[in-house]
C-alpha positions as a LaTeX table, in Angstrom:
\begin{tabular}{lrrr}
\hline
Residue & $x$ (\AA) & $y$ (\AA) & $z$ (\AA) \\
\hline
Met1 & 0.25 & 0.32 & 0.10 \\
Ile2 & 1.04 & 3.22 & $-1.21$ \\
Ser3 & $-0.39$ & 5.59 & 2.85 \\
Leu4 & 0.62 & 10.17 & 1.86 \\
Gln5 & $-0.36$ & 11.67 & 6.04 \\
Arg6 & $-0.87$ & 15.13 & 5.90 \\
Val7 & 1.20 & 15.49 & 2.80 \\
Ser8 & 1.31 & 18.87 & 1.36 \\
His9 & 4.70 & 20.62 & $-1.16$ \\
Phe10 & 5.12 & 24.40 & $-1.60$ \\
Tyr11 & 7.51 & 26.12 & $-4.11$ \\
Ser12 & 8.93 & 29.89 & $-3.57$ \\
Gly13 & 7.17 & 31.86 & $-6.52$ \\
Pro14 & 8.84 & 34.42 & $-9.02$ \\
Cys15 & 9.26 & 36.60 & $-5.55$ \\
Gly16 & 10.43 & 34.09 & $-3.22$ \\
Gln17 & 6.01 & 34.10 & $-2.18$ \\
Lys18 & 5.48 & 30.40 & $-0.73$ \\
Ile19 & 3.35 & 29.04 & $-2.73$ \\
Ser20 & 0.91 & 26.39 & $-2.82$ \\
Ala21 & 0.54 & 22.84 & $-4.37$ \\
Leu22 & $-0.47$ & 20.76 & $-1.80$ \\
Glu23 & $-2.32$ & 21.02 & 1.42 \\
Asp24 & $-2.93$ & 18.37 & 3.71 \\
Val25 & $-3.85$ & 15.20 & 1.00 \\
Asn26 & $-4.78$ & 11.41 & 2.50 \\
Leu27 & $-4.56$ & 9.11 & 0.34 \\
Asn28 & $-4.24$ & 5.51 & 0.87 \\
Ile29 & $-3.51$ & 3.36 & $-2.49$ \\
Pro30 & $-4.15$ & $-0.71$ & $-1.65$ \\
Arg31 & $-1.63$ & $-2.96$ & $-3.54$ \\
Gly32 & $-2.35$ & $-4.17$ & $-6.92$ \\
Ser33 & $-5.95$ & $-1.53$ & $-7.35$ \\
Phe34 & $-6.14$ & 1.34 & $-10.69$ \\
Thr35 & $-6.25$ & 4.27 & $-8.63$ \\
Ala36 & $-7.25$ & 7.48 & $-10.77$ \\
Ile37 & $-6.20$ & 11.24 & $-9.95$ \\
Val38 & $-7.68$ & 13.45 & $-12.06$ \\
Gly39 & $-8.10$ & 17.30 & $-11.77$ \\
Pro40 & $-7.67$ & 20.37 & $-13.77$ \\
Asn41 & $-3.89$ & 22.23 & $-14.96$ \\
Asn42 & $-2.07$ & 23.45 & $-12.65$ \\
Ser43 & $-4.62$ & 21.45 & $-9.99$ \\
Gly44 & $-0.77$ & 19.87 & $-7.90$ \\
Lys45 & $-1.22$ & 16.63 & $-9.73$ \\
Ser46 & 1.99 & 16.31 & $-11.67$ \\
Thr47 & 3.68 & 16.93 & $-8.08$ \\
Leu48 & 1.64 & 15.09 & $-6.05$ \\
Gly49 & 3.27 & 11.90 & $-8.45$ \\
Gln50 & 6.45 & 12.99 & $-8.40$ \\
Ile51 & 6.23 & 13.12 & $-4.31$ \\
Met52 & 5.39 & 9.66 & $-4.54$ \\
Val53 & 8.16 & 8.33 & $-5.95$ \\
Gly54 & 9.90 & 10.36 & $-4.15$ \\
Leu55 & 11.55 & 12.61 & $-6.93$ \\
Leu56 & 10.26 & 15.62 & $-4.89$ \\
Ser57 & 10.28 & 16.29 & $-0.87$ \\
Pro58 & 6.72 & 16.65 & 0.64 \\
Ser59 & 7.36 & 20.09 & 3.20 \\
Ser60 & 5.05 & 18.55 & 5.44 \\
Gly61 & 3.48 & 15.17 & 5.96 \\
Gln62 & 4.60 & 11.79 & 4.92 \\
Val63 & 4.50 & 8.79 & 2.05 \\
Leu64 & 4.38 & 5.35 & 3.49 \\
Ile65 & 4.92 & 3.05 & 0.82 \\
Glu66 & 4.32 & $-0.71$ & 2.55 \\
Gly67 & 4.17 & 0.37 & 5.94 \\
Leu68 & 8.03 & 2.59 & 5.47 \\
Asp69 & 8.93 & 6.06 & 5.10 \\
Leu70 & 9.95 & 6.93 & 1.51 \\
Ala71 & 12.60 & 8.92 & 3.56 \\
His72 & 13.29 & 6.34 & 4.77 \\
Trp73 & 13.30 & 3.98 & 1.06 \\
Asp74 & 16.91 & 2.68 & $-0.01$ \\
His75 & 17.34 & 4.40 & $-3.56$ \\
Asn76 & 18.15 & 1.22 & $-5.48$ \\
Leu77 & 15.77 & $-0.66$ & $-3.73$ \\
Leu78 & 12.73 & 2.80 & $-4.01$ \\
Thr79 & 13.63 & 2.15 & $-7.94$ \\
Arg80 & 13.10 & $-1.53$ & $-8.25$ \\
Thr81 & 9.80 & $-0.90$ & $-6.77$ \\
Ile82 & 7.71 & 2.04 & $-7.48$ \\
Gly83 & 8.55 & 4.38 & $-11.67$ \\
Leu84 & 7.27 & 7.21 & $-13.47$ \\
Ile85 & 6.20 & 7.16 & $-16.74$ \\
Phe86 & 5.65 & 10.84 & $-18.09$ \\
Ser87 & 3.15 & 11.95 & $-20.71$ \\
Asn88 & 6.18 & 12.52 & $-23.09$ \\
Pro89 & 8.17 & 8.62 & $-23.55$ \\
Glu90 & 11.28 & 10.92 & $-25.63$ \\
Asp91 & 12.05 & 11.89 & $-22.29$ \\
Gln92 & 12.60 & 8.85 & $-20.58$ \\
Ile93 & 13.92 & 6.85 & $-23.75$ \\
Val94 & 18.58 & 6.93 & $-23.46$ \\
Phe95 & 19.32 & 4.91 & $-26.29$ \\
Pro96 & 19.32 & 5.57 & $-30.07$ \\
Ile97 & 18.66 & 1.25 & $-29.80$ \\
Val98 & 15.37 & $-0.60$ & $-28.26$ \\
Glu99 & 17.04 & $-3.90$ & $-26.58$ \\
Asp100 & 19.66 & $-1.99$ & $-25.45$ \\
Asp101 & 17.48 & 1.32 & $-24.27$ \\
Leu102 & 15.48 & $-1.84$ & $-21.59$ \\
Ala103 & 18.53 & $-4.76$ & $-21.49$ \\
Phe104 & 20.07 & $-0.54$ & $-19.87$ \\
Ser105 & 16.76 & $-0.43$ & $-17.24$ \\
Leu106 & 18.65 & $-3.52$ & $-16.00$ \\
Glu107 & 22.29 & $-3.37$ & $-15.79$ \\
Ser108 & 22.53 & $-1.91$ & $-12.62$ \\
Leu109 & 20.37 & $-4.88$ & $-11.17$ \\
Ala110 & 23.25 & $-7.63$ & $-11.12$ \\
Met111 & 22.06 & $-10.08$ & $-13.40$ \\
Asp112 & 24.62 & $-11.24$ & $-16.22$ \\
Thr113 & 24.00 & $-11.14$ & $-19.90$ \\
Leu114 & 22.45 & $-14.18$ & $-20.59$ \\
Gln115 & 19.41 & $-13.38$ & $-18.17$ \\
Ile116 & 19.68 & $-8.98$ & $-19.26$ \\
Glu117 & 18.09 & $-10.76$ & $-23.61$ \\
Lys118 & 16.65 & $-13.47$ & $-22.31$ \\
Lys119 & 14.44 & $-10.69$ & $-19.80$ \\
Val120 & 14.28 & $-7.52$ & $-23.18$ \\
Ala121 & 13.01 & $-10.81$ & $-25.37$ \\
Asp122 & 10.77 & $-11.62$ & $-23.24$ \\
Ile123 & 8.71 & $-7.90$ & $-22.09$ \\
Leu124 & 9.49 & $-8.23$ & $-26.04$ \\
Lys125 & 7.33 & $-10.17$ & $-27.09$ \\
Phe126 & 5.04 & $-9.34$ & $-23.90$ \\
Leu127 & 4.22 & $-5.81$ & $-25.80$ \\
Asp128 & 4.11 & $-7.28$ & $-28.98$ \\
Met129 & 7.75 & $-6.15$ & $-30.32$ \\
Glu130 & 9.30 & $-8.43$ & $-31.48$ \\
Glu131 & 9.59 & $-7.62$ & $-34.29$ \\
Tyr132 & 11.25 & $-3.89$ & $-33.72$ \\
Arg133 & 14.33 & $-5.05$ & $-31.00$ \\
His134 & 16.90 & $-4.25$ & $-33.41$ \\
Cys135 & 15.36 & $-0.87$ & $-34.70$ \\
Ser136 & 16.19 & 2.59 & $-34.86$ \\
Ile137 & 13.69 & 4.55 & $-31.06$ \\
His138 & 12.15 & 6.72 & $-34.79$ \\
Gln139 & 11.29 & 4.33 & $-36.22$ \\
Leu140 & 8.44 & 3.61 & $-33.65$ \\
Ser141 & 5.19 & 5.52 & $-33.17$ \\
Gly142 & 4.77 & 7.46 & $-30.95$ \\
Gly143 & 2.03 & 4.56 & $-29.08$ \\
Gln144 & 5.10 & 1.90 & $-29.23$ \\
Lys145 & 7.97 & 4.12 & $-27.62$ \\
Gln146 & 5.38 & 4.88 & $-24.96$ \\
Lys147 & 4.90 & 0.94 & $-24.49$ \\
Leu148 & 9.11 & 1.04 & $-24.36$ \\
Ala149 & 9.19 & 3.68 & $-22.51$ \\
Ile150 & 6.48 & 2.11 & $-19.35$ \\
Ala151 & 8.66 & $-1.36$ & $-20.47$ \\
Ala152 & 12.04 & $-0.04$ & $-19.07$ \\
Met153 & 10.42 & 0.71 & $-16.16$ \\
Val154 & 8.25 & $-2.75$ & $-15.58$ \\
Ile155 & 11.25 & $-5.09$ & $-15.97$ \\
Arg156 & 12.69 & $-3.69$ & $-13.32$ \\
Gly157 & 10.55 & $-6.39$ & $-11.44$ \\
Leu158 & 8.15 & $-3.07$ & $-10.12$ \\
Arg159 & 5.38 & $-3.03$ & $-8.37$ \\
Tyr160 & 3.70 & 0.64 & $-8.24$ \\
Leu161 & 3.96 & 2.25 & $-11.51$ \\
Val162 & 2.40 & 5.71 & $-11.54$ \\
Leu163 & 1.83 & 6.97 & $-15.09$ \\
Asp164 & 1.41 & 11.08 & $-15.68$ \\
Glu165 & $-1.45$ & 11.86 & $-18.71$ \\
Pro166 & 1.05 & 8.40 & $-20.93$ \\
Ile167 & $-1.37$ & 9.34 & $-23.69$ \\
Ser168 & $-1.72$ & 12.83 & $-23.50$ \\
His169 & 0.40 & 13.34 & $-26.59$ \\
Leu170 & $-0.21$ & 10.53 & $-28.71$ \\
Asp171 & $-2.86$ & 9.58 & $-31.62$ \\
Ala172 & $-5.93$ & 7.41 & $-31.56$ \\
Lys173 & $-4.42$ & 4.37 & $-32.16$ \\
Gly174 & $-1.40$ & 5.34 & $-29.77$ \\
Arg175 & $-3.91$ & 5.61 & $-26.47$ \\
Glu176 & $-5.40$ & 2.60 & $-27.34$ \\
Glu177 & $-2.06$ & 0.80 & $-27.37$ \\
Val178 & $-0.83$ & 2.55 & $-24.78$ \\
Leu179 & $-4.44$ & 1.76 & $-21.97$ \\
Thr180 & $-4.11$ & $-1.82$ & $-23.80$ \\
Leu181 & $-1.48$ & $-2.07$ & $-21.76$ \\
Ile182 & $-1.76$ & $-0.73$ & $-19.06$ \\
Lys183 & $-4.38$ & $-2.67$ & $-18.17$ \\
Ser184 & $-2.63$ & $-6.10$ & $-18.60$ \\
Leu185 & $-0.30$ & $-5.11$ & $-15.83$ \\
His186 & $-2.84$ & $-4.67$ & $-13.73$ \\
Gln187 & $-4.09$ & $-8.10$ & $-14.52$ \\
Ala188 & $-1.07$ & $-9.32$ & $-14.14$ \\
Gly189 & $-1.48$ & $-8.24$ & $-10.19$ \\
Gly190 & 0.06 & $-4.38$ & $-11.27$ \\
Thr191 & $-0.60$ & $-1.83$ & $-8.46$ \\
Ile192 & $-1.29$ & 1.35 & $-10.47$ \\
Ile193 & $-1.73$ & 5.42 & $-10.31$ \\
Tyr194 & $-2.75$ & 7.29 & $-13.21$ \\
Leu195 & $-2.76$ & 10.61 & $-13.15$ \\
Ala196 & $-5.35$ & 11.25 & $-16.28$ \\
Gln197 & $-7.74$ & 14.56 & $-17.77$ \\
Arg198 & $-9.43$ & 11.57 & $-20.57$ \\
Phe199 & $-12.29$ & 10.14 & $-19.72$ \\
Glu200 & $-11.36$ & 7.21 & $-21.47$ \\
Glu201 & $-8.21$ & 6.77 & $-18.37$ \\
Leu202 & $-10.61$ & 6.37 & $-15.82$ \\
Val203 & $-12.38$ & 2.65 & $-17.52$ \\
Met204 & $-10.98$ & 0.75 & $-15.34$ \\
Ser205 & $-10.42$ & 2.21 & $-12.36$ \\
Asp206 & $-11.53$ & 1.00 & $-8.59$ \\
Leu207 & $-10.74$ & 4.75 & $-6.98$ \\
Val208 & $-10.60$ & 8.35 & $-9.03$ \\
Val209 & $-10.10$ & 11.27 & $-7.09$ \\
Ala210 & $-10.58$ & 14.74 & $-7.96$ \\
Leu211 & $-7.61$ & 16.76 & $-7.18$ \\
Val212 & $-8.42$ & 20.72 & $-7.25$ \\
Ser213 & $-6.27$ & 23.66 & $-6.17$ \\
Gly214 & $-3.98$ & 21.23 & $-3.98$ \\
Arg215 & $-6.17$ & 19.46 & $-2.32$ \\
Val216 & $-8.84$ & 16.15 & $-1.99$ \\
Val217 & $-12.37$ & 16.95 & $-2.59$ \\
Trp218 & $-13.83$ & 13.68 & $-3.39$ \\
Gln219 & $-13.02$ & 10.30 & $-3.24$ \\
Gly220 & $-15.15$ & 7.38 & $-5.64$ \\
Ser221 & $-15.52$ & 4.86 & $-7.69$ \\
Phe222 & $-15.30$ & 4.66 & $-11.53$ \\
Leu223 & $-19.80$ & 4.40 & $-10.77$ \\
Glu224 & $-19.97$ & 6.85 & $-9.37$ \\
Leu225 & $-18.04$ & 9.51 & $-11.22$ \\
Leu226 & $-20.72$ & 8.59 & $-13.66$ \\
Glu227 & $-23.90$ & 10.47 & $-11.88$ \\
Arg228 & $-21.16$ & 13.36 & $-11.50$ \\
Pro229 & $-21.12$ & 15.28 & $-14.66$ \\
Glu230 & $-20.85$ & 18.40 & $-13.56$ \\
Asp231 & $-17.72$ & 17.55 & $-11.03$ \\
Met232 & $-16.08$ & 16.13 & $-13.87$ \\
Ala233 & $-16.28$ & 19.13 & $-16.34$ \\
Gln234 & $-15.33$ & 21.73 & $-12.85$ \\
Trp235 & $-11.91$ & 18.08 & $-12.11$ \\
Gly236 & $-10.94$ & 19.32 & $-15.85$ \\
Ile237 & $-12.67$ & 16.14 & $-17.16$ \\
Glu238 & $-14.06$ & 16.13 & $-21.01$ \\
Val239 & $-17.86$ & 15.51 & $-20.02$ \\
Pro240 & $-18.80$ & 11.85 & $-23.45$ \\
Pro241 & $-21.36$ & 13.54 & $-24.80$ \\
Ile242 & $-23.28$ & 10.38 & $-23.69$ \\
Val243 & $-23.20$ & 10.82 & $-19.62$ \\
Arg244 & $-24.91$ & 13.80 & $-20.14$ \\
Leu245 & $-27.60$ & 12.82 & $-21.85$ \\
Val246 & $-28.09$ & 10.43 & $-19.86$ \\
Lys247 & $-28.28$ & 13.14 & $-17.23$ \\
Ile248 & $-30.62$ & 14.98 & $-18.81$ \\
Leu249 & $-32.72$ & 11.72 & $-19.00$ \\
Gln250 & $-32.86$ & 10.83 & $-15.40$ \\
Asp251 & $-33.66$ & 14.40 & $-14.17$ \\
Lys252 & $-36.39$ & 14.89 & $-16.47$ \\
Gly253 & $-38.18$ & 10.97 & $-14.54$ \\
Leu254 & $-36.97$ & 7.93 & $-17.40$ \\
Ala255 & $-35.23$ & 5.22 & $-15.25$ \\
Val256 & $-32.12$ & 4.84 & $-17.10$ \\
Ala257 & $-30.46$ & 2.63 & $-14.86$ \\
His258 & $-26.08$ & 3.51 & $-14.75$ \\
Pro259 & $-23.90$ & 1.63 & $-15.42$ \\
Ile260 & $-24.24$ & 4.21 & $-18.65$ \\
Tyr261 & $-21.15$ & 5.72 & $-20.74$ \\
Thr262 & $-21.33$ & 4.44 & $-24.10$ \\
Val263 & $-23.64$ & 3.93 & $-26.35$ \\
Asp264 & $-24.65$ & 0.67 & $-26.73$ \\
His265 & $-25.20$ & 0.88 & $-22.99$ \\
Leu266 & $-27.17$ & 3.91 & $-23.61$ \\
Ile267 & $-29.81$ & 1.06 & $-26.48$ \\
Ala268 & $-29.27$ & $-1.96$ & $-24.14$ \\
Ala269 & $-30.73$ & $-0.07$ & $-20.50$ \\
Leu270 & $-33.35$ & 1.79 & $-23.06$ \\
Glu271 & $-34.85$ & $-1.77$ & $-24.02$ \\
Lys272 & $-35.22$ & $-2.08$ & $-21.03$ \\
Leu273 & $-37.59$ & $-0.20$ & $-21.05$ \\
Lys274 & $-39.72$ & $-1.12$ & $-23.42$ \\
Pro275 & $-43.35$ & $-2.57$ & $-22.28$ \\
\hline
\end{tabular}
């Protein structure tokens, strides 16, 4: 479990003034869960993600990973336990050749050459990217680059993965590829902390947390979120028209049951209302 206890973070403004990024954040993320953290721009999501992985230290409060204060973790062990993926994969890809970038992630783990080669082969098979093993990074699509950046993290055996809007730079095909990979990692037992802004990113979540102006203002399930389209809009999420339509129908007294967030869902629900 990751536990944030009264976490606050401040930084200095251009004139030396103290600016608040996070205020008194309390949050528990169970191991094996999929937690989506949503919020408008400048809500503090990225700051929170960087604090979780130890890139930033909180100004006050504690972050516990599996019961141990983050400040007391050995750095090498921490980087094998939790990692952060940025929105632009090119910020994290180090080597120009696919297999070299993956192998680099394993070099600090005291593995011999044969072990590293097998790990690289296994992860490329998992990614369905075996044919790209010897390719230049520049030959990859945006989605493939982000899959590679994620793979370079999870190949180390991470238990927790924090993703900061990982599909924001991708086209529709790339978004689908990356979300499918993240779903597979979660189904394999990984703990996902997803800093999100798109509705499609929330569908897989067990828990949705809304962060506004550095404060947690709401926590609940994805299905509970569907009942709050007005709040979703305030939290920076583009609400699908189908969700707005369902809310209008319900407000007019039509007994349309949740969950409905696709046209197929709505058609099925309306069919059930036929006399």
